Coordinates of C-alpha atoms and ligand atoms in Angstrom, one line a residue:
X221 CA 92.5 148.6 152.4
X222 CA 94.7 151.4 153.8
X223 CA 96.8 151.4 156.5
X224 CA 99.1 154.6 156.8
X225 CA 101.9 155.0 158.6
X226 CA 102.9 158.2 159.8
X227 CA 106.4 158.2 161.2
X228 CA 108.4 161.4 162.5
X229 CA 111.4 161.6 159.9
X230 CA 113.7 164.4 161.9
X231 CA 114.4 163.9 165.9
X232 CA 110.9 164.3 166.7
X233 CA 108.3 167.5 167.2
X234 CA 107.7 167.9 163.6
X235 CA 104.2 167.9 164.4
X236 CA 103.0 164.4 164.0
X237 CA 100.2 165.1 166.4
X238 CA 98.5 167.8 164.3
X239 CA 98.9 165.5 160.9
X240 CA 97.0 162.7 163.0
X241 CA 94.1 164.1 164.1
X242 CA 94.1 165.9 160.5
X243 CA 94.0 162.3 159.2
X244 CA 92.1 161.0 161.9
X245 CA 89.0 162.5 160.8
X246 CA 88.8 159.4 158.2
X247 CA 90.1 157.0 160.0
X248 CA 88.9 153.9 161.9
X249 CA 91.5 152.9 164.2
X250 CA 94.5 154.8 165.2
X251 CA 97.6 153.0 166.8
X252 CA 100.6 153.4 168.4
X253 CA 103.7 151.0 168.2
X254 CA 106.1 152.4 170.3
X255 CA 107.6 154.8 172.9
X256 CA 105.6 156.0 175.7
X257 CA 104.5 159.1 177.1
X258 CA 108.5 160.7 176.5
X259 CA 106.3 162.2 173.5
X260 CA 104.2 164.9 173.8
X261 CA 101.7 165.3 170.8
X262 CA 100.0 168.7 170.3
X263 CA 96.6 168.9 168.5
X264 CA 95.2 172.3 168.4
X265 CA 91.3 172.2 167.8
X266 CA 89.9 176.2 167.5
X267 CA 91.6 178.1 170.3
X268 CA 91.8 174.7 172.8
X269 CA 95.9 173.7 172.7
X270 CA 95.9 169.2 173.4
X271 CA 98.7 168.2 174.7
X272 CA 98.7 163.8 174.2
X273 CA 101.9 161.9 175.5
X274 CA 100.6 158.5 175.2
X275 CA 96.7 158.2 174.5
X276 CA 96.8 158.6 170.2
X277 CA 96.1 161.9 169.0
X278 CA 93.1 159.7 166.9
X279 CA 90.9 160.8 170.5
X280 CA 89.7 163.9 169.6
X281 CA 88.1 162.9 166.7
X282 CA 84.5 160.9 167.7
X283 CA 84.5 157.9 165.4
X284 CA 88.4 156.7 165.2
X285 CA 88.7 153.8 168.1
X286 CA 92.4 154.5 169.1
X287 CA 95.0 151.9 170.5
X288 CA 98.1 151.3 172.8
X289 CA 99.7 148.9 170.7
X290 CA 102.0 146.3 172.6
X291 CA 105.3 147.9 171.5
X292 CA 104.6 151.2 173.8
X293 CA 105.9 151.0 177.3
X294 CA 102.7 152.0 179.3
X295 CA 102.9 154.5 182.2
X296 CA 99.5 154.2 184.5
X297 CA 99.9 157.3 186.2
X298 CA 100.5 159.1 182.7
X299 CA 97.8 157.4 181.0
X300 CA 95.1 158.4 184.0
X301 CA 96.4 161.8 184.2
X302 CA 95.8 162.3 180.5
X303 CA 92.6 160.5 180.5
X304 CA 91.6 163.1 183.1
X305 CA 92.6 166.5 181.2
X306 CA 90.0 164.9 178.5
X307 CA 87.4 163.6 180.0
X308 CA 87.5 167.1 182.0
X309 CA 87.3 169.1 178.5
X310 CA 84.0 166.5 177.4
X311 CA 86.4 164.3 175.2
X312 CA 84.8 160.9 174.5
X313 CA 87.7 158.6 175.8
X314 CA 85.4 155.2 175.8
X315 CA 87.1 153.9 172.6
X316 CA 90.7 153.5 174.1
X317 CA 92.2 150.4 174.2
X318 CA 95.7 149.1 175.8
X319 CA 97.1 146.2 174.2
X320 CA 97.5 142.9 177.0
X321 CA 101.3 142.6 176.0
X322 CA 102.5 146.1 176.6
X323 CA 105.1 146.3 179.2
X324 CA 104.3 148.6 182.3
X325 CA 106.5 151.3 183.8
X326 CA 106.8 151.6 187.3
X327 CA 108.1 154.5 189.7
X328 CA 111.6 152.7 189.6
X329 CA 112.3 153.1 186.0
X330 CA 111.9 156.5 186.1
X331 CA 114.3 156.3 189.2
X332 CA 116.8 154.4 187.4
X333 CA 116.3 156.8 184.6
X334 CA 117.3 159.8 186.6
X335 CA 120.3 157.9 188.0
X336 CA 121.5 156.4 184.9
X337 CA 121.4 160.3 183.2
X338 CA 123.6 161.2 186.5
X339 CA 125.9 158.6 186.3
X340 CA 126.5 159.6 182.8
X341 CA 127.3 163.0 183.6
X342 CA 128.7 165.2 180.9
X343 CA 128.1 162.4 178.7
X344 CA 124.0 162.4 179.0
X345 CA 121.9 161.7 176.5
X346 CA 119.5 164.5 177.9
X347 CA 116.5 161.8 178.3
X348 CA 113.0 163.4 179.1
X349 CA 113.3 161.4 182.7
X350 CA 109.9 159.5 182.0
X351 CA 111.9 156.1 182.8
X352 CA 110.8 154.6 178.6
X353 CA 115.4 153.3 178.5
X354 CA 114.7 151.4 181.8
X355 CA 111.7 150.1 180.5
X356 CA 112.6 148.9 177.3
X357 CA 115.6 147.4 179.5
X358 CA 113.8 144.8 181.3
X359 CA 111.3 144.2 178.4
X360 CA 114.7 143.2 176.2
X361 CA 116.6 141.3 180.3
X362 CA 113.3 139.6 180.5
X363 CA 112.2 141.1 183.9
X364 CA 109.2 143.4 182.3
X365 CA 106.1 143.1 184.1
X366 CA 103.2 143.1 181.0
X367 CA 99.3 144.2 181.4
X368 CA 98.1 140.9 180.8
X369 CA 100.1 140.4 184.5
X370 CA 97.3 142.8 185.9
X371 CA 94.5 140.0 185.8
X372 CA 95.9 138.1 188.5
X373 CA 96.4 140.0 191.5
X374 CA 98.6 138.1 193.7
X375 CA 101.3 136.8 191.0
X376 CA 100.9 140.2 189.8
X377 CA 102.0 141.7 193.5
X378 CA 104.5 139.3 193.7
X379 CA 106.2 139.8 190.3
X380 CA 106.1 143.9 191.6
X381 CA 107.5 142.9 194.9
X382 CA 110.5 141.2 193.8
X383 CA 111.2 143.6 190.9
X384 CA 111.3 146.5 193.8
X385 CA 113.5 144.9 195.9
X386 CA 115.9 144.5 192.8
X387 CA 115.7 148.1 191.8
X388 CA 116.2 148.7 195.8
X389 CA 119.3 146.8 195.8
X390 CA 121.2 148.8 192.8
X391 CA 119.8 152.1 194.0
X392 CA 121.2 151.6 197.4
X393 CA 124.1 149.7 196.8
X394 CA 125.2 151.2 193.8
X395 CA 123.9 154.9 193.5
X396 CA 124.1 155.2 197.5
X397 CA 120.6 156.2 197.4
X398 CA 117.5 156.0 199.4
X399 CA 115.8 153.1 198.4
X400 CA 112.2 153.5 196.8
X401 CA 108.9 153.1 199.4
X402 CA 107.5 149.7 198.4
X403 CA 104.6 149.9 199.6
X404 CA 103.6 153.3 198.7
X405 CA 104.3 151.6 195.2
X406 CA 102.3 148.3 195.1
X407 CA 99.1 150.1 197.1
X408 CA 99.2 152.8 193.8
X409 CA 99.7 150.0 191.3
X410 CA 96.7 147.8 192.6
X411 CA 94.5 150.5 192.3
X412 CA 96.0 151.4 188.8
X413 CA 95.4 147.3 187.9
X414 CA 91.4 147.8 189.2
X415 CA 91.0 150.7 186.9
X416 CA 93.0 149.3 183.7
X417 CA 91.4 146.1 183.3
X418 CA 88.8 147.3 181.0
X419 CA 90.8 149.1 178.7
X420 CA 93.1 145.8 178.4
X421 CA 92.9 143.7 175.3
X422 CA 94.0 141.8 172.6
X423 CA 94.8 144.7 170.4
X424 CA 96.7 142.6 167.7
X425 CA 93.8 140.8 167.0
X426 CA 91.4 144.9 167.0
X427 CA 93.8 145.7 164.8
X428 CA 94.0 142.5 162.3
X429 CA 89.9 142.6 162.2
X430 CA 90.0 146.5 161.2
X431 CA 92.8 145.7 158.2
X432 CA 90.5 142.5 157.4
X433 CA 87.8 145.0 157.0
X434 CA 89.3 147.2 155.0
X435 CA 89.2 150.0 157.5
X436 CA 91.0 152.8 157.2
X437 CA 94.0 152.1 159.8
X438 CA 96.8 155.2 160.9
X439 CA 99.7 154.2 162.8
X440 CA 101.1 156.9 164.6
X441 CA 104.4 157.4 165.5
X442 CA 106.2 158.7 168.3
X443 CA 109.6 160.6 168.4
X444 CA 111.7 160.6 165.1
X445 CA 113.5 158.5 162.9
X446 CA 116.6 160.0 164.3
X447 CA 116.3 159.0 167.3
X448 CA 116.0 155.4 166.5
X449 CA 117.9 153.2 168.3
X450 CA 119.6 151.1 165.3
X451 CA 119.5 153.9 162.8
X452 CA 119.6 157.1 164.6
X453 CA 122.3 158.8 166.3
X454 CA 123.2 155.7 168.7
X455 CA 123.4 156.3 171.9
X456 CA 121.7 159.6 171.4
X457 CA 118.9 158.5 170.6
X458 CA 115.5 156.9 172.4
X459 CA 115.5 152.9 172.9
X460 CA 112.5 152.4 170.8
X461 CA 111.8 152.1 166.5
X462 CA 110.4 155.3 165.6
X463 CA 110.8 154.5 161.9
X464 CA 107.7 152.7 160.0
X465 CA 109.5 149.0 161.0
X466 CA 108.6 149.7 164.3
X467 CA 105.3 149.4 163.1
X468 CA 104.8 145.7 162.6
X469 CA 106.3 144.5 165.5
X470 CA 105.1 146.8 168.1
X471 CA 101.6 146.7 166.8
X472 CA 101.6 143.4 165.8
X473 CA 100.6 143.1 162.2
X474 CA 102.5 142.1 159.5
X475 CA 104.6 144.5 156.8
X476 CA 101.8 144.1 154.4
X477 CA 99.4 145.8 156.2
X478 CA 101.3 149.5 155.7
X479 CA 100.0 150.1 152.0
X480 CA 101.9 153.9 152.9
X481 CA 104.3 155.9 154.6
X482 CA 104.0 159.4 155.2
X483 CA 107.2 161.3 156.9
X484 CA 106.2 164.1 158.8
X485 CA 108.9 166.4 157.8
X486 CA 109.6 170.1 159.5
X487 CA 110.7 173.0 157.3
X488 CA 113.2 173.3 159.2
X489 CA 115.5 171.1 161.6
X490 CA 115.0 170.9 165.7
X491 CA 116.0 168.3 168.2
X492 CA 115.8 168.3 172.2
X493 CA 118.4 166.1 174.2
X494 CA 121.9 165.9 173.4
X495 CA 123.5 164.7 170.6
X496 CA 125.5 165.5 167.0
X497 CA 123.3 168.2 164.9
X498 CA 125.0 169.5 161.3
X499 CA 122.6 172.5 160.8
X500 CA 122.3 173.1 164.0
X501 CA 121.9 177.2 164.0
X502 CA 123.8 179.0 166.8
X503 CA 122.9 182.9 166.4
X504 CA 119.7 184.6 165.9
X505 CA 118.6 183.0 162.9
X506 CA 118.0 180.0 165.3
X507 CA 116.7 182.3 168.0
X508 CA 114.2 183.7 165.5
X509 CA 113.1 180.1 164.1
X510 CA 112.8 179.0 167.7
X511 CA 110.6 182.2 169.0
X512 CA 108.3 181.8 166.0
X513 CA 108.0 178.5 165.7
X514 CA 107.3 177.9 169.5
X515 CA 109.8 175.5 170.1
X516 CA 109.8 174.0 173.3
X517 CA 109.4 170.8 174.4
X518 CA 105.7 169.5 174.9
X519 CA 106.8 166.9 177.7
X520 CA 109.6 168.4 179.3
X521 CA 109.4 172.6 178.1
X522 CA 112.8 172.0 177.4
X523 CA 114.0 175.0 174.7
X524 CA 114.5 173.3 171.5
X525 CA 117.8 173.4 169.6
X526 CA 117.2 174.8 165.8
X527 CA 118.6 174.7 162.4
X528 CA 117.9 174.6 158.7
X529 CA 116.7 172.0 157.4
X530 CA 119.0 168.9 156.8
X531 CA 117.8 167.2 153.6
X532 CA 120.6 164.3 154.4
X533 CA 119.0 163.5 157.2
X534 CA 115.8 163.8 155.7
X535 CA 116.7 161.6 152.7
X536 CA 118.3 158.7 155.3
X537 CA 114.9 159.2 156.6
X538 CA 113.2 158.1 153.4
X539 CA 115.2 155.3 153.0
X540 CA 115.0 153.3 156.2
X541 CA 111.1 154.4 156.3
X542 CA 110.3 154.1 152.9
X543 CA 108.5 157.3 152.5
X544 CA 105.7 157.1 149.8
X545 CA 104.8 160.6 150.6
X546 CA 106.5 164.1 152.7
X547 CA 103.9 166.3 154.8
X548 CA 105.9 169.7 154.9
X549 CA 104.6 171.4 158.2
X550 CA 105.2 174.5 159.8
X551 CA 106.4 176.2 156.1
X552 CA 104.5 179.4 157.8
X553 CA 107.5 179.8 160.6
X554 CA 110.1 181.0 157.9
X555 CA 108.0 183.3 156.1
X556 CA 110.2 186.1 157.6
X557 CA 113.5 185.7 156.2
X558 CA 114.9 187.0 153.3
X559 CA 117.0 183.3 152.2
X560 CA 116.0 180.2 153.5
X561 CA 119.3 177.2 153.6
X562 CA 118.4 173.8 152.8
X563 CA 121.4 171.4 153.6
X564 CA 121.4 169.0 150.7
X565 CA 125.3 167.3 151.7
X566 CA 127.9 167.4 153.7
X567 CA 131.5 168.1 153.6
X568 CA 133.6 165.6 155.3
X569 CA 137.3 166.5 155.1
X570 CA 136.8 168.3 151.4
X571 CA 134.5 165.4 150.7
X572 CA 131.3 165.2 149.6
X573 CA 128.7 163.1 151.7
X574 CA 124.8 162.6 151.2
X575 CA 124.8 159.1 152.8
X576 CA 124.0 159.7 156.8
X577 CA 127.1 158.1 158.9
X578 CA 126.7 156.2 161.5
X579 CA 130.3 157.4 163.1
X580 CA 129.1 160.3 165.5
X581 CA 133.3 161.4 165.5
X582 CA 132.9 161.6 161.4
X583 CA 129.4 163.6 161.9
X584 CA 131.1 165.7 164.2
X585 CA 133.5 166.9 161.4
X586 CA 130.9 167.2 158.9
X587 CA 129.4 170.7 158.0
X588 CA 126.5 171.4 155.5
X589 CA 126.4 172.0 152.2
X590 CA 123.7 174.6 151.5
X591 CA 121.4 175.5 148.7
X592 CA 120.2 179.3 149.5
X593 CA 116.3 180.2 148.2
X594 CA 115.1 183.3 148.3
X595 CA 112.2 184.1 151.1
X596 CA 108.8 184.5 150.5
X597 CA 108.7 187.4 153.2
X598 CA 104.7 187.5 153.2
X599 CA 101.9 185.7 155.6
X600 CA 101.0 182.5 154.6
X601 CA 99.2 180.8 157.1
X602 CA 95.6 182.0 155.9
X603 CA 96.7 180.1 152.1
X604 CA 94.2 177.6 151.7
X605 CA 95.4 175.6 148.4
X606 CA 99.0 175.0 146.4
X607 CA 98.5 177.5 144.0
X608 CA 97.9 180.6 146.5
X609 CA 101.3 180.1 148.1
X610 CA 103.9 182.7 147.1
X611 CA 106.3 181.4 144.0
X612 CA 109.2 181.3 146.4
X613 CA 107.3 178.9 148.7
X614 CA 106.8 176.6 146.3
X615 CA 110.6 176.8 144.9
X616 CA 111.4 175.8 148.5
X617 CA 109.2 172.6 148.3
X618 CA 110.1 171.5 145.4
X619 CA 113.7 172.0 146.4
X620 CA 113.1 169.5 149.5
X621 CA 111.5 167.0 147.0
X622 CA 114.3 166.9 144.6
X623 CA 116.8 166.4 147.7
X624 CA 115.0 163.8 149.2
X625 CA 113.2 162.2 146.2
X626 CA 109.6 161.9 147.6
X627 CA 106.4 163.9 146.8
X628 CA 105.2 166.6 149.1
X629 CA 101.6 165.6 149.6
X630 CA 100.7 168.4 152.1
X631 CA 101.9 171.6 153.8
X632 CA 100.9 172.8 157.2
X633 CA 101.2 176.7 157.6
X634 CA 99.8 176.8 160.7
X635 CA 98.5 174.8 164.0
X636 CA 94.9 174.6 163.4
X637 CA 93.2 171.5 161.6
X638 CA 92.5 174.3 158.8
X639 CA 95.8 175.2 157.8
X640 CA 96.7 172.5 156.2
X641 CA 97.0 172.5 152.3
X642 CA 96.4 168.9 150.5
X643 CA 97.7 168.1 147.1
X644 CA 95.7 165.1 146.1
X645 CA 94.3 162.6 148.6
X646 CA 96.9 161.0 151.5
X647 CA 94.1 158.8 153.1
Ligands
GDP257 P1 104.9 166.1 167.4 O1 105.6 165.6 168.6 O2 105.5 165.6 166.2 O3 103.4 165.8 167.5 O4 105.1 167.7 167.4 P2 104.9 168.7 168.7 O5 103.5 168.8 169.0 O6 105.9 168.3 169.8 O7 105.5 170.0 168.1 C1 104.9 170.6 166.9 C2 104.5 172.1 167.3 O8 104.2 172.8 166.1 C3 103.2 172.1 168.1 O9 103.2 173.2 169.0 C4 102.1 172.3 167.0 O10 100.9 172.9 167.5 C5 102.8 173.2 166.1 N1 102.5 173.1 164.7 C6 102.2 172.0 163.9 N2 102.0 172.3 162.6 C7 102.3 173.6 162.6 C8 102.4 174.6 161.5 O11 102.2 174.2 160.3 N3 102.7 175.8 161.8 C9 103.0 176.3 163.0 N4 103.3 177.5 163.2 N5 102.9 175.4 164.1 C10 102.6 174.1 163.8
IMO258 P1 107.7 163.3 170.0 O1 106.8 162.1 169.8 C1 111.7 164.9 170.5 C2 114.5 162.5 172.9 C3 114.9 163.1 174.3 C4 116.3 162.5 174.3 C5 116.2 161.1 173.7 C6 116.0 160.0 174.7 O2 107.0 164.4 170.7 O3 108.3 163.7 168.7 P2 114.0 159.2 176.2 O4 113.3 159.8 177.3 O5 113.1 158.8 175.0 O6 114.9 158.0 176.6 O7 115.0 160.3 175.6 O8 115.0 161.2 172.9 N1 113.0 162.4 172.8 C7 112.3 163.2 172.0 N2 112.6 164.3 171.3 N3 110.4 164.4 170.5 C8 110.0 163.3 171.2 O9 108.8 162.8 171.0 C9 111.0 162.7 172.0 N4 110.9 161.6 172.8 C10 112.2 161.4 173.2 O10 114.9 164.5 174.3 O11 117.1 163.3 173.5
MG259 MG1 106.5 166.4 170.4

């Protein structure tokens, strides 16, 4: 049996997407647990750029059957939208399948998310506005309206109905704004219910039959362990479990279904949205890394903030995910520099630190301690096994393994399903 979990172990983008569909191409089932379309997944396949925010990036592979677990919080005009770009490019989307207990979003969380990130002010969290904090908010008051609700058209209106009028009543009478056309809002939903019922099922039970089966199972996360909202950097963070825990509960399996854990881990550090960032690069150094490594947001085309890479963070990240393996990806984006910084502590006040805090005022104070390797300075992204990576390459992984204590099973020097060097199986 096999069931890999393949969590994000920075603050997200570190290219969980491409390691999916990498993976995918020997797997059964691939699932999501949580988030919802706030991610934005890239898979490049030859020159055609994917861009998946909440359908698994298991769908352009032909045999994987790939799941909306109950955990994610499920946007119909999202899902459709994407379902659209692929079917448009000949994609075979007919083995989707959107758990019954996933909670829906509607047009007024992404209102109260846009108000909530006003109200905050200078203090915002820098959300990507697709309403997944408002969301999660009346899953955990007890107000969420689920897909299951979808089978039964007139409860299901009326649940709606009175939800909008209590959205209404705080937009108007405590953001003084106009309230939202309710309507406009159930007539889109009901034709959004039509459409979704056969995609709706007992996914628990999908997934419980595949692990039975010994099927090969990937669970693929969303965002980054960072941006967890009990170990991440609280409140800058997202309101969902990106690390592997989020797995069992939002996919619903137990813990003894992951046999492993692989942490997507970037070469370097980047995080969109606000928040406390030790590496974080300010001058051209971070210009350079962010120019050549693309960086901009998939969902929102926000600019990404860069740095090198913070091996405290990414050694937290083993921990609370219990990594059983690293992919390395996009080692090909420093190729150009003559010495590459890897972070492997902090200094707090003259002292040393490698155990991530969870005070943001004691992370603002901290500043990285940095190993310097020399750069490699030559094209790598046509290497096509370990051992034709330049010496300097490989100083620099195994540098990251010895600060974080895990094995690097694969590097990515590139975006294409072909640049991707293995080092023994992962799957
Ligand atoms: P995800 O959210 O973790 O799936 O990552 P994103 O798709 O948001 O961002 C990762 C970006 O890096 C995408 O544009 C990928 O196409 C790209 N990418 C992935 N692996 C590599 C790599 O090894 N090298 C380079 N240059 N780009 C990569
Ligand atoms: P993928 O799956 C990077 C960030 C947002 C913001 C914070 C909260 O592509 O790695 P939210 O809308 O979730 O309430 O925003 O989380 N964020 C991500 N950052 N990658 C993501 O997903 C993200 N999803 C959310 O920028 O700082
Ligand atoms: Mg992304």
């Amino acid at each position: 049996m096999s069931g890999l979990a393949v969590v994000g172990s920075q603050w997200g983008d570190e290219g969980k997407g491409k390691m999916i569909d990498y993976l995918a191409k020997k797997a059964d089932m691939v699932v999501r647990g949580q988030g919802g379309n706030n991610a934005g997944h890239t898979v490049v396949i030859d020159e055609k750029k994917y861009a998946l925010h909440l359908i698994p990036s298991g769908v352009l592979n032909k045999d994987a059957v790939n799941i909306i677990g109950n955990g994610v919080v499920f946007d119909p005009r999202g899902f459709f939208e994407e379902l659209e770009m692929l079917e448009k490019d000949g994609v075979d989307t007919t083995k989707i399948f959107i758990s019954d207990r996933a909670h829906i979003v509607f047009p007024y969380h992404r209102k109260m998310d846009e108000l909530f990130e006003k109200a905050r002010g200078k203090e915002d969290i820098g959300t990507t506005k697709k309403g997944i904090g408002p969301c999660y908010m009346d899953k955990i008051e007890r107000n969420g309206i689920r897909t299951c609700d979808l089978f039964e058209e007139n409860s299901f209106i009326e649940k709606l109905s009175h939800e909008i009028d209590r959205k209404n009543e705080m937009i108007v009478k405590l953001f003084e704004e106009k309230p939202l056309d309710k309507q406009a809002i159930i007539e889109e939903y009901r034709d959004y219910a039509k459409r979704l019922l056969p995609y709706i099922k007992d996914t628990g039970v999908l997934v419980y039959e595949a692990i039975k089966q010994n099927k090969n199972v990937l669970f693929e996360g969303a965002q980054g362990s960072m941006l967890d909202i009990d170990l991440g950097t609280y409140p800058y963070v997202t309101s969902s479990h990106p690390t592997s825990g989020g797995f069992t509960a939002g996919c619903g399996i137990g813990a003894g279904s992951i046999t492993d854990v692989l942490g997507i881990v970037k070469a370097y550090t980047t995080r969109v949205g606000k928040g406390p960032f030790v590496t974080e690069l300010y001058d051209e150094i971070g210009d350079k890394i962010r120019e050549t490594g693309h960086e901009y947001g998939v969902t929102t085309g926000r600019p990404r903030r860069c740095g090198w890479f913070d091996g405290v963070v990414v050694n937290y990240s083993a921990r609370i995910n219990g990594l059983t393996g690293i992919a390395l990806m996009l080692l090909d984006v420093l190729s150009e520099f003559d010495t590459i910084k890897l972070c492997y502590a902090y200094d707090y006040k003259g002292e040393k630190m490698v155990n991530f805090p969870a005070r943001l005022d004691v992370l603002e104070e901290c500043k990285p301690i940095y190993q310097e390797i020399k750069g490699w300075k030559k094209d790598i992204t046509n290497c096509k096994t370990y051992d034709e990576l330049p010496q300097e390459a490989k100083e620099y992984i195994k540098a990251i393994e010895e600060i974080v204590g895990v094995s690097v099973k694969s590097i990515s020097v590139g975006p294409k399903r072909d640049q991707t060097i293995l080092r023994g199986e992962i799957f």
